[in-house]
Coordinates of C-alpha atoms in Angstrom, one line a residue:
M1021 CA 142.6 -27.3 234.7
A1022 CA 142.5 -30.7 236.3
G1023 CA 139.1 -31.4 234.8
K1024 CA 140.3 -30.6 231.3
N1025 CA 143.3 -33.0 231.8
Y1026 CA 141.0 -35.7 233.1
M1027 CA 138.6 -35.3 230.1
V1028 CA 141.4 -35.5 227.5
K1029 CA 142.9 -38.5 229.3
F1030 CA 139.5 -40.2 229.3
A1031 CA 138.9 -39.4 225.6
I1032 CA 142.3 -40.8 224.6
V1033 CA 141.9 -44.0 226.5
K1034 CA 138.4 -44.6 225.2
G1035 CA 139.4 -43.6 221.6
V1036 CA 142.3 -46.1 221.6
N1037 CA 140.1 -48.8 223.0
S1038 CA 137.3 -48.2 220.5
S1039 CA 139.6 -48.0 217.5
T1040 CA 141.9 -50.9 218.3
G1041 CA 140.1 -52.9 221.1
L1042 CA 143.3 -52.5 223.2
N1043 CA 143.6 -51.1 226.7
L1044 CA 145.7 -48.1 227.2
Q1045 CA 147.1 -47.1 230.6
L1046 CA 147.9 -43.4 230.9
K1047 CA 149.5 -42.1 234.1
S1048 CA 149.0 -38.4 233.4
C1049 CA 147.9 -36.0 230.7
D1050 CA 148.8 -32.3 230.8
V1051 CA 146.8 -30.0 228.5
G1052 CA 147.7 -26.4 228.1
I1053 CA 145.0 -23.7 228.7
K1054 CA 145.5 -21.8 225.5
E1055 CA 147.8 -24.1 223.5
T1056 CA 146.7 -26.8 221.1
S1057 CA 149.2 -29.2 222.5
F1058 CA 149.4 -31.7 225.3
G1059 CA 151.8 -34.2 226.8
M1060 CA 151.1 -37.6 228.2
K1061 CA 153.3 -39.6 230.6
G1062 CA 153.5 -43.1 231.8
I1063 CA 151.9 -44.8 228.8
R1064 CA 151.4 -48.5 228.4
L1065 CA 149.5 -50.2 225.6
Q1066 CA 148.3 -53.7 226.5
N1067 CA 148.5 -56.6 224.0
P1068 CA 145.4 -58.0 222.5
Q1069 CA 143.8 -61.2 224.0
G1070 CA 145.7 -64.3 223.0
F1071 CA 149.2 -62.9 223.6
Q1072 CA 151.2 -64.0 226.7
D1073 CA 153.1 -60.7 227.2
K1074 CA 151.1 -58.0 228.9
Y1075 CA 152.3 -54.9 227.1
M1076 CA 152.9 -54.1 223.5
F1077 CA 154.8 -50.9 224.4
E1078 CA 155.8 -48.7 227.2
S1079 CA 156.5 -45.0 226.8
T1080 CA 157.8 -42.3 229.2
E1081 CA 156.3 -39.5 227.1
I1082 CA 154.2 -38.7 224.1
F1083 CA 153.7 -35.1 222.9
V1084 CA 150.9 -34.0 220.6
D1085 CA 150.3 -30.6 218.8
Y1086 CA 147.0 -30.6 217.0
T1087 CA 144.7 -28.3 215.0
I1088 CA 141.3 -27.9 216.5
F1089 CA 138.9 -27.0 213.7
P1090 CA 139.2 -30.1 211.5
I1091 CA 137.8 -32.1 214.5
F1092 CA 134.4 -30.8 213.6
K1093 CA 134.8 -32.5 210.2
K1094 CA 135.8 -35.8 211.7
L1095 CA 139.5 -35.2 211.0
I1096 CA 142.2 -35.4 213.7
H1097 CA 144.9 -33.2 212.3
L1098 CA 148.2 -33.5 214.3
E1099 CA 150.7 -30.9 213.3
E1100 CA 153.4 -32.7 215.4
L1101 CA 153.4 -36.0 217.2
R1102 CA 156.4 -37.2 219.2
L1103 CA 156.5 -40.8 220.4
N1104 CA 159.2 -41.7 222.8
L1105 CA 159.0 -45.5 223.4
D1106 CA 161.2 -47.1 226.0
S1107 CA 160.5 -50.5 224.5
L1108 CA 158.4 -52.1 221.7
V1109 CA 157.5 -55.7 222.2
I1110 CA 156.7 -57.5 218.9
V1111 CA 155.0 -60.9 219.6
K1112 CA 154.2 -63.7 217.3
N1113 CA 151.7 -65.9 219.2
E1114 CA 151.1 -69.7 219.0
Q1115 CA 148.8 -69.3 216.0
G1116 CA 151.4 -67.2 214.1
R1117 CA 149.6 -63.9 214.5
F1118 CA 151.5 -60.7 215.4
N1119 CA 150.3 -58.4 218.2
L1120 CA 151.0 -55.3 216.0
N1121 CA 148.1 -56.3 213.7
A1122 CA 145.8 -55.1 216.4
L1123 CA 146.9 -51.5 215.6
I1124 CA 145.4 -51.7 212.1
P1125 CA 141.8 -50.6 212.2
K1126 CA 139.1 -52.9 210.9
P1127 CA 136.5 -51.4 208.5
S1128 CA 133.4 -50.5 210.5
S1129 CA 129.9 -51.7 209.5
Q1130 CA 129.2 -48.1 208.4
D1131 CA 132.2 -48.2 206.0
K1132 CA 130.9 -51.5 204.5
Q1133 CA 127.4 -50.0 204.0
E1134 CA 128.8 -47.0 202.2
D1135 CA 130.8 -49.3 200.0
E1136 CA 127.7 -51.3 199.1
E1137 CA 125.5 -48.2 198.3
P1138 CA 127.2 -46.4 195.4
G1139 CA 125.9 -43.0 194.4
Q1140 CA 124.8 -42.2 198.0
K1141 CA 126.2 -39.3 199.9
S1142 CA 128.8 -40.2 202.5
K1143 CA 127.3 -40.3 206.0
K1144 CA 129.7 -39.0 208.6
K1145 CA 127.5 -40.0 211.6
G1146 CA 129.0 -43.1 213.3
K1147 CA 132.1 -43.0 211.0
P1148 CA 135.4 -42.9 212.9
F1149 CA 137.7 -39.9 212.6
D1150 CA 140.2 -39.6 209.8
L1151 CA 143.8 -38.9 210.8
K1152 CA 146.4 -36.6 209.2
I1153 CA 149.9 -36.1 210.7
D1154 CA 152.2 -33.4 209.4
S1155 CA 155.3 -34.5 211.3
L1156 CA 155.9 -37.6 213.4
L1157 CA 159.1 -38.1 215.4
L1158 CA 159.5 -41.7 216.6
K1159 CA 162.1 -42.7 219.1
I1160 CA 162.4 -46.3 220.2
D1161 CA 165.1 -47.3 222.7
K1162 CA 164.6 -51.1 222.6
I1163 CA 162.8 -53.6 220.4
V1164 CA 162.0 -57.1 221.8
Y1165 CA 160.8 -59.8 219.4
K1166 CA 159.2 -62.9 220.9
D1167 CA 158.1 -65.9 218.8
Y1168 CA 155.8 -68.4 220.5
S1169 CA 154.7 -70.0 217.2
K1170 CA 157.1 -73.0 217.5
G1171 CA 155.7 -74.1 220.9
G1172 CA 157.5 -74.3 224.2
Q1173 CA 159.7 -71.4 225.3
P1174 CA 159.6 -68.4 223.0
E1175 CA 162.5 -67.5 220.7
I1176 CA 163.5 -64.0 222.0
K1177 CA 165.6 -61.4 220.2
E1178 CA 166.3 -58.1 221.9
L1179 CA 167.8 -55.1 220.2
N1180 CA 168.9 -51.8 221.8
V1181 CA 168.3 -50.0 218.5
G1182 CA 168.3 -46.3 219.4
F1183 CA 165.7 -45.9 216.6
Y1184 CA 165.1 -42.3 215.8
E1185 CA 163.1 -41.5 212.6
T1186 CA 160.9 -38.6 211.3
F1187 CA 157.9 -39.3 209.1
D1188 CA 156.1 -36.5 207.2
N1189 CA 152.6 -36.1 205.7
I1190 CA 150.9 -39.3 207.0
E1191 CA 147.3 -39.8 205.8
G1192 CA 145.4 -42.2 208.0
I1193 CA 146.2 -44.8 210.7
Q1194 CA 147.0 -47.6 208.2
E1195 CA 149.7 -45.5 206.5
L1196 CA 151.1 -44.6 210.0
V1197 CA 151.3 -48.2 211.1
S1198 CA 152.6 -49.4 207.7
K1199 CA 155.4 -46.8 207.6
I1200 CA 156.5 -47.5 211.2
L1201 CA 156.4 -51.3 210.8
K1202 CA 158.4 -51.2 207.6
R1203 CA 161.2 -49.2 209.2
I1204 CA 161.2 -51.3 212.4
L1205 CA 161.3 -54.6 210.6
L1206 CA 164.4 -53.5 208.7
K1207 CA 166.2 -53.5 212.0
F1208 CA 165.7 -57.3 212.3

């Protein structure tokens, strides 16, 4: 059982790093023997390089319930995803870039090649996994906004928001990030 937990933890940390370039710290991952669900605890996602604050978010717990067979077709199908974030730190750096932009995946060279070669069959080899989420529950206790773009000490806004939203039928990481950002930014 400990080996399975370690393998899933390793896969998640490497998957986040390869898709975003960000480092994920994960204290523990608990995978059921027969279930298609697992929980993670003690999660911290580091900011990209060029940002003074170390972490983008910290979470006490994330729960995932997934469907296994679509994985063989390069689809991660999550029936349920519960994100419980203690704090989300939105940073605008000296160059005016936001840390959250790092969460939006960049097109891979494989995607660009497929775009350039019309009429060819889609090659799945090397292509990242697609994502489908049936139900996402997002809870954020606190949002901190730090603006370093004006130089000197940052302008800081801190909101204890008690944000609690459900999102349904999400197709892809871009839609996921877009929906979450729109709702969060309405709080400011």
